[in-house]
Amino acid sequence: VQLQASGGGSVQAGGPLRLSCVVASGRLYSSSIVGWYRQAPGREREFVSAIRWNDPRTYYADSVKGRFTISRNNAKNTVYLQMDSLKPEDTGVYYCALGSSYPPDRYWGQGTLVTVSS
């Protein structure tokens, strides 16, 4: 299974950014869950958000609720993370992951760097 994350970049605080995660190979099942994690410099990787592939359930870390929105396009095998009202503490490498249970952590994509400046 290959996951390809993209969309990272540098943005000023308060600005938006949208990440994409394409499941480029491997099969997605109705039980699949795709999620986003992030790792800030000097800190452990933490869960950010996840979405189930075939039902509307979504999950968010408390730190991003109300600011981030996860969505998917099943036809494109793609999950998006719309990040609004970004804060400097959102800075980090963002990874997407796929699994069959919550939180998803079986397969990982490469990271994409998000830098939020104040």
CSV table of N, CA and C in Angstrom, one decimal:
chain,number,residue,atom,x,y,z
A,1,VAL,N,0.9,-1.2,0.0
A,1,VAL,CA,0.0,0.0,0.0
A,1,VAL,C,0.9,1.2,0.0
A,2,GLN,N,0.6,2.2,-0.9
A,2,GLN,CA,1.4,3.4,-1.0
A,2,GLN,C,0.5,4.6,-0.7
A,3,LEU,N,0.9,5.5,0.2
A,3,LEU,CA,0.2,6.7,0.5
A,3,LEU,C,1.1,7.9,0.1
A,4,GLN,N,0.5,8.8,-0.6
A,4,GLN,CA,1.3,10.0,-1.0
A,4,GLN,C,0.6,11.2,-0.5
A,5,ALA,N,1.4,11.9,0.5
A,5,ALA,CA,0.9,13.1,1.1
A,5,ALA,C,1.5,14.3,0.4
A,6,SER,N,0.7,15.3,0.2
A,6,SER,CA,1.2,16.6,-0.4
A,6,SER,C,0.4,17.8,0.1
A,7,GLY,N,0.9,18.9,-0.3
A,7,GLY,CA,0.2,20.2,0.1
A,7,GLY,C,0.8,21.0,1.2
A,8,GLY,N,1.9,20.5,1.8
A,8,GLY,CA,2.5,21.3,2.8
A,8,GLY,C,3.1,22.6,2.2
A,9,GLY,N,3.5,23.4,3.1
A,9,GLY,CA,4.2,24.7,2.7
A,9,GLY,C,4.3,25.6,3.9
A,10,SER,N,4.6,26.8,3.6
A,10,SER,CA,4.8,27.9,4.6
A,10,SER,C,3.6,28.8,4.5
A,11,VAL,N,3.1,29.2,5.7
A,11,VAL,CA,1.9,30.1,5.7
A,11,VAL,C,2.0,30.9,7.0
A,12,GLN,N,1.4,32.1,6.9
A,12,GLN,CA,1.4,32.9,8.1
A,12,GLN,C,0.2,32.5,9.0
A,13,ALA,N,0.4,32.8,10.3
A,13,ALA,CA,-0.7,32.5,11.3
A,13,ALA,C,-2.0,33.1,10.8
A,14,GLY,N,-3.0,32.3,11.0
A,14,GLY,CA,-4.4,32.7,10.6
A,14,GLY,C,-4.7,32.2,9.2
A,15,GLY,N,-3.8,31.8,8.4
A,15,GLY,CA,-4.0,31.4,7.0
A,15,GLY,C,-4.4,30.0,6.9
A,16,PRO,N,-4.8,29.6,5.7
A,16,PRO,CA,-5.3,28.2,5.4
A,16,PRO,C,-4.2,27.4,4.6
A,17,LEU,N,-4.4,26.1,4.7
A,17,LEU,CA,-3.6,25.2,3.9
A,17,LEU,C,-4.4,23.9,3.7
A,18,ARG,N,-4.3,23.3,2.6
A,18,ARG,CA,-5.0,22.0,2.4
A,18,ARG,C,-4.0,20.9,2.0
A,19,LEU,N,-4.0,19.9,2.8
A,19,LEU,CA,-3.2,18.7,2.5
A,19,LEU,C,-4.0,17.6,1.8
A,20,SER,N,-3.3,16.9,1.0
A,20,SER,CA,-4.0,15.8,0.3
A,20,SER,C,-3.2,14.5,0.5
A,21,CYS,N,-3.9,13.4,0.6
A,21,CYS,CA,-3.3,12.1,0.8
A,21,CYS,C,-4.0,11.1,-0.2
A,22,VAL,N,-3.2,10.7,-1.2
A,22,VAL,CA,-3.7,9.8,-2.2
A,22,VAL,C,-3.3,8.4,-1.8
A,23,VAL,N,-4.2,7.5,-1.8
A,23,VAL,CA,-3.9,6.0,-1.6
A,23,VAL,C,-3.6,5.5,-3.0
A,24,ALA,N,-2.3,5.5,-3.4
A,24,ALA,CA,-1.9,5.3,-4.8
A,24,ALA,C,-1.9,3.8,-5.2
A,25,SER,N,-1.8,3.0,-4.2
A,25,SER,CA,-1.9,1.5,-4.5
A,25,SER,C,-2.4,0.8,-3.3
A,26,GLY,N,-2.9,-0.4,-3.5
A,26,GLY,CA,-3.6,-1.1,-2.4
A,26,GLY,C,-5.1,-0.8,-2.5
A,27,ARG,N,-5.8,-1.6,-1.8
A,27,ARG,CA,-7.2,-1.6,-1.9
A,27,ARG,C,-7.8,-1.0,-0.7
A,28,LEU,N,-8.8,-0.1,-0.9
A,28,LEU,CA,-9.6,0.5,0.2
A,28,LEU,C,-10.8,-0.3,0.5
A,29,TYR,N,-11.1,-0.7,1.7
A,29,TYR,CA,-12.2,-1.5,2.1
A,29,TYR,C,-13.2,-0.6,2.8
A,30,SER,N,-14.4,-1.1,3.0
A,30,SER,CA,-15.4,-0.3,3.7
A,30,SER,C,-15.0,-0.1,5.1
A,31,SER,N,-14.1,-0.9,5.7
A,31,SER,CA,-13.7,-0.7,7.1
A,31,SER,C,-12.4,0.1,7.2
A,32,SER,N,-11.9,0.6,6.0
A,32,SER,CA,-10.7,1.4,6.0
A,32,SER,C,-10.9,2.7,6.7
A,33,ILE,N,-9.8,3.1,7.4
A,33,ILE,CA,-9.8,4.5,8.0
A,33,ILE,C,-8.5,5.1,7.6
A,34,VAL,N,-8.6,6.4,7.1
A,34,VAL,CA,-7.4,7.2,6.7
A,34,VAL,C,-7.3,8.3,7.7
A,35,GLY,N,-6.1,8.5,8.2
A,35,GLY,CA,-5.9,9.6,9.1
A,35,GLY,C,-4.7,10.4,8.9
A,36,TRP,N,-4.6,11.5,9.6
A,36,TRP,CA,-3.5,12.4,9.6
A,36,TRP,C,-2.8,12.5,11.0
A,37,TYR,N,-1.5,12.5,11.0
A,37,TYR,CA,-0.8,12.7,12.2
A,37,TYR,C,0.2,13.9,11.9
A,38,ARG,N,0.8,14.4,13.0
A,38,ARG,CA,1.9,15.4,12.8
A,38,ARG,C,2.9,15.2,13.8
A,39,GLN,N,4.1,15.7,13.5
A,39,GLN,CA,5.2,15.6,14.4
A,39,GLN,C,6.0,17.0,14.4
A,40,ALA,N,5.9,17.6,15.5
A,40,ALA,CA,6.6,18.9,15.6
A,40,ALA,C,8.1,18.6,16.0
A,41,PRO,N,9.0,19.6,15.7
A,41,PRO,CA,10.4,19.4,16.1
A,41,PRO,C,10.6,19.1,17.6
A,42,GLY,N,11.3,18.0,17.9
A,42,GLY,CA,11.5,17.7,19.2
A,42,GLY,C,10.4,17.0,20.0
A,43,ARG,N,9.3,16.7,19.3
A,43,ARG,CA,8.1,16.2,19.9
A,43,ARG,C,7.7,14.8,19.3
A,44,GLU,N,6.9,14.1,20.0
A,44,GLU,CA,6.5,12.8,19.4
A,44,GLU,C,5.3,13.1,18.4
A,45,ARG,N,5.2,12.1,17.6
A,45,ARG,CA,4.1,12.2,16.6
A,45,ARG,C,2.7,12.1,17.3
A,46,GLU,N,1.8,12.9,16.9
A,46,GLU,CA,0.5,13.0,17.5
A,46,GLU,C,-0.6,12.9,16.4
A,47,PHE,N,-1.7,12.3,16.9
A,47,PHE,CA,-2.9,12.1,16.0
A,47,PHE,C,-3.5,13.5,15.8
A,48,VAL,N,-4.0,13.7,14.5
A,48,VAL,CA,-4.7,15.0,14.2
A,48,VAL,C,-6.1,14.7,13.8
A,49,SER,N,-6.4,13.8,12.9
A,49,SER,CA,-7.7,13.6,12.4
A,49,SER,C,-7.8,12.3,11.6
A,50,ALA,N,-9.0,11.8,11.5
A,50,ALA,CA,-9.2,10.6,10.7
A,50,ALA,C,-10.6,10.5,10.2
A,51,ILE,N,-10.8,9.7,9.1
A,51,ILE,CA,-12.1,9.6,8.5
A,51,ILE,C,-12.3,8.2,8.1
A,52,ARG,N,-13.5,7.7,8.2
A,52,ARG,CA,-13.8,6.3,7.8
A,52,ARG,C,-14.1,6.4,6.3
A,53,TRP,N,-13.8,5.3,5.6
A,53,TRP,CA,-13.9,5.3,4.2
A,53,TRP,C,-15.3,5.3,3.6
A,54,ASN,N,-16.2,4.6,4.3
A,54,ASN,CA,-17.5,4.4,3.8
A,54,ASN,C,-18.6,4.7,4.8
A,55,ASP,N,-18.3,5.6,5.7
A,55,ASP,CA,-19.4,6.2,6.5
A,55,ASP,C,-18.9,7.6,7.0
A,56,PRO,N,-19.8,8.4,7.4
A,56,PRO,CA,-19.5,9.8,7.7
A,56,PRO,C,-18.7,10.1,8.9
A,57,ARG,N,-18.3,9.1,9.7
A,57,ARG,CA,-17.7,9.4,10.9
A,57,ARG,C,-16.3,10.0,10.7
A,58,THR,N,-16.0,11.0,11.5
A,58,THR,CA,-14.7,11.7,11.5
A,58,THR,C,-14.2,11.9,12.9
A,59,TYR,N,-12.9,12.1,13.1
A,59,TYR,CA,-12.3,12.2,14.4
A,59,TYR,C,-11.3,13.3,14.3
A,60,TYR,N,-11.2,14.0,15.4
A,60,TYR,CA,-10.3,15.2,15.5
A,60,TYR,C,-9.7,15.2,16.9
A,61,ALA,N,-8.4,15.6,16.9
A,61,ALA,CA,-7.8,16.0,18.1
A,61,ALA,C,-8.4,17.2,18.7
A,62,ASP,N,-8.4,17.4,20.0
A,62,ASP,CA,-9.0,18.6,20.6
A,62,ASP,C,-8.4,19.9,20.1
A,63,SER,N,-7.1,19.8,19.8
A,63,SER,CA,-6.3,21.0,19.5
A,63,SER,C,-6.7,21.5,18.1
A,64,VAL,N,-7.3,20.7,17.3
A,64,VAL,CA,-7.7,21.2,15.9
A,64,VAL,C,-9.2,21.3,15.7
A,65,LYS,N,-10.0,20.8,16.6
A,65,LYS,CA,-11.4,20.9,16.4
A,65,LYS,C,-11.9,22.3,16.1
A,66,GLY,N,-12.7,22.4,15.1
A,66,GLY,CA,-13.2,23.7,14.8
A,66,GLY,C,-12.4,24.5,13.8
A,67,ARG,N,-11.1,24.0,13.6
A,67,ARG,CA,-10.2,24.7,12.7
A,67,ARG,C,-9.9,23.8,11.5
A,68,PHE,N,-9.8,22.5,11.7
A,68,PHE,CA,-9.4,21.6,10.6
A,68,PHE,C,-10.7,20.8,10.2
A,69,THR,N,-10.7,20.4,8.9
A,69,THR,CA,-11.8,19.6,8.4
A,69,THR,C,-11.2,18.5,7.5
A,70,ILE,N,-11.6,17.3,7.8
A,70,ILE,CA,-11.1,16.2,7.0
A,70,ILE,C,-12.3,15.8,6.1
A,71,SER,N,-11.9,15.4,4.9
A,71,SER,CA,-12.9,14.9,3.9
A,71,SER,C,-12.3,13.9,3.0
A,72,ARG,N,-13.1,13.3,2.1
A,72,ARG,CA,-12.5,12.3,1.2
A,72,ARG,C,-13.3,12.4,-0.1
A,73,ASN,N,-12.5,11.9,-1.1
A,73,ASN,CA,-13.1,11.8,-2.5
A,73,ASN,C,-12.9,10.3,-2.8
A,74,ASN,N,-13.9,9.5,-2.7
A,74,ASN,CA,-13.7,8.1,-2.9
A,74,ASN,C,-13.3,7.7,-4.3
A,75,ALA,N,-13.8,8.5,-5.3
A,75,ALA,CA,-13.5,8.2,-6.7
A,75,ALA,C,-12.0,8.4,-7.0
A,76,LYS,N,-11.4,9.3,-6.2
A,76,LYS,CA,-10.0,9.7,-6.4
A,76,LYS,C,-9.1,9.0,-5.4
A,77,ASN,N,-9.7,8.2,-4.5
A,77,ASN,CA,-8.9,7.5,-3.4
A,77,ASN,C,-8.1,8.6,-2.7
A,78,THR,N,-8.7,9.7,-2.4
A,78,THR,CA,-7.9,10.8,-1.8
A,78,THR,C,-8.7,11.3,-0.5
A,79,VAL,N,-7.9,11.6,0.5
A,79,VAL,CA,-8.4,12.2,1.7
A,79,VAL,C,-7.7,13.6,1.8
A,80,TYR,N,-8.5,14.6,2.2
A,80,TYR,CA,-8.0,16.0,2.3
A,80,TYR,C,-8.1,16.4,3.8
A,81,LEU,N,-7.2,17.3,4.1
A,81,LEU,CA,-7.2,17.9,5.4
A,81,LEU,C,-7.2,19.4,5.2
A,82,GLN,N,-8.3,20.1,5.3
A,82,GLN,CA,-8.4,21.5,5.2
A,82,GLN,C,-8.1,22.1,6.6
A,83,MET,N,-7.0,22.9,6.6
A,83,MET,CA,-6.5,23.5,7.8
A,83,MET,C,-6.7,25.0,7.7
A,84,ASP,N,-7.6,25.5,8.6
A,84,ASP,CA,-7.9,27.0,8.7
A,84,ASP,C,-7.4,27.5,10.0
A,85,SER,N,-7.3,28.9,10.0
A,85,SER,CA,-6.9,29.5,11.3
A,85,SER,C,-5.6,28.9,11.8
A,86,LEU,N,-4.7,28.7,11.0
A,86,LEU,CA,-3.5,28.0,11.4
A,86,LEU,C,-2.7,28.8,12.5
A,87,LYS,N,-2.1,28.1,13.4
A,87,LYS,CA,-1.3,28.7,14.5
A,87,LYS,C,0.1,28.2,14.4
A,88,PRO,N,1.1,28.9,14.9
A,88,PRO,CA,2.5,28.5,14.9
A,88,PRO,C,2.6,27.1,15.5
A,89,GLU,N,1.8,26.7,16.5
A,89,GLU,CA,1.9,25.4,17.1
A,89,GLU,C,1.4,24.3,16.2
A,90,ASP,N,0.9,24.6,15.0
A,90,ASP,CA,0.5,23.6,14.1
A,90,ASP,C,1.7,23.2,13.2
A,91,THR,N,2.8,23.9,13.3
A,91,THR,CA,4.0,23.6,12.6
A,91,THR,C,4.4,22.1,12.8
A,92,GLY,N,4.8,21.4,11.7
A,92,GLY,CA,5.3,20.1,11.9
A,92,GLY,C,5.3,19.3,10.6
A,93,VAL,N,5.7,18.1,10.6
A,93,VAL,CA,5.6,17.2,9.5
A,93,VAL,C,4.3,16.5,9.6
A,94,TYR,N,3.5,16.5,8.6
A,94,TYR,CA,2.2,15.9,8.6
A,94,TYR,C,2.3,14.6,7.8
A,95,TYR,N,1.8,13.5,8.4
A,95,TYR,CA,1.8,12.2,7.8
A,95,TYR,C,0.4,11.7,7.6
A,96,CYS,N,0.1,11.0,6.5
A,96,CYS,CA,-1.2,10.3,6.4
A,96,CYS,C,-0.9,8.8,6.7
A,97,ALA,N,-1.9,8.2,7.2
A,97,ALA,CA,-1.8,6.8,7.5
A,97,ALA,C,-3.2,6.1,7.2
A,98,LEU,N,-3.0,4.8,7.0
A,98,LEU,CA,-4.2,4.0,6.7
A,98,LEU,C,-4.3,2.7,7.6
A,99,GLY,N,-5.4,2.4,8.0
A,99,GLY,CA,-5.6,1.2,8.8
A,99,GLY,C,-7.0,0.7,8.7
A,100,SER,N,-7.3,-0.4,9.4
A,100,SER,CA,-8.6,-0.9,9.5
A,100,SER,C,-9.3,-0.7,10.8
A,101,SER,N,-8.6,-0.1,11.7
A,101,SER,CA,-9.2,0.3,13.0
A,101,SER,C,-8.7,1.7,13.4
A,102,TYR,N,-9.4,2.2,14.4
A,102,TYR,CA,-9.1,3.6,14.8
A,102,TYR,C,-8.2,3.5,16.1
A,103,PRO,N,-7.2,4.3,16.1
A,103,PRO,CA,-6.7,5.2,15.0
A,103,PRO,C,-5.9,4.4,14.0
A,104,PRO,N,-5.9,4.9,12.8
A,104,PRO,CA,-5.2,4.1,11.7
A,104,PRO,C,-3.7,4.3,11.8
A,105,ASP,N,-3.0,3.1,11.8
A,105,ASP,CA,-1.5,3.2,11.9
A,105,ASP,C,-0.8,2.1,11.2
A,106,ARG,N,-1.5,1.4,10.3
A,106,ARG,CA,-0.8,0.3,9.7
A,106,ARG,C,0.1,0.6,8.5
A,107,TYR,N,-0.3,1.5,7.7
A,107,TYR,CA,0.5,2.0,6.5
A,107,TYR,C,0.7,3.5,6.6
A,108,TRP,N,1.9,3.9,6.3
A,108,TRP,CA,2.2,5.3,6.4
A,108,TRP,C,2.7,5.9,5.1
A,109,GLY,N,2.4,7.1,4.8
A,109,GLY,CA,2.9,7.9,3.7
A,109,GLY,C,4.2,8.7,4.1
A,110,GLN,N,4.8,9.3,3.2
A,110,GLN,CA,5.9,10.2,3.6
A,110,GLN,C,5.3,11.4,4.1
A,111,GLY,N,6.1,12.2,4.8
A,111,GLY,CA,5.5,13.4,5.4
A,111,GLY,C,5.5,14.6,4.5
A,112,THR,N,4.7,15.6,4.9
A,112,THR,CA,4.8,16.8,4.2
A,112,THR,C,4.9,17.9,5.2
A,113,LEU,N,5.8,18.9,5.0
A,113,LEU,CA,6.1,19.8,6.0
A,113,LEU,C,5.2,21.0,6.0
A,114,VAL,N,4.6,21.4,7.1
A,114,VAL,CA,3.8,22.6,7.3
A,114,VAL,C,4.5,23.5,8.3
A,115,THR,N,4.7,24.7,7.8
A,115,THR,CA,5.4,25.7,8.7
A,115,THR,C,4.5,26.9,8.8
A,116,VAL,N,4.1,27.3,10.0
A,116,VAL,CA,3.2,28.4,10.3
A,116,VAL,C,4.0,29.5,11.0
A,117,SER,N,4.1,30.6,10.4
A,117,SER,CA,4.9,31.7,11.1
A,117,SER,C,4.0,32.7,11.7
A,118,SER,N,4.5,33.3,12.8
A,118,SER,CA,3.6,34.3,13.5
A,118,SER,C,3.8,35.7,13.0
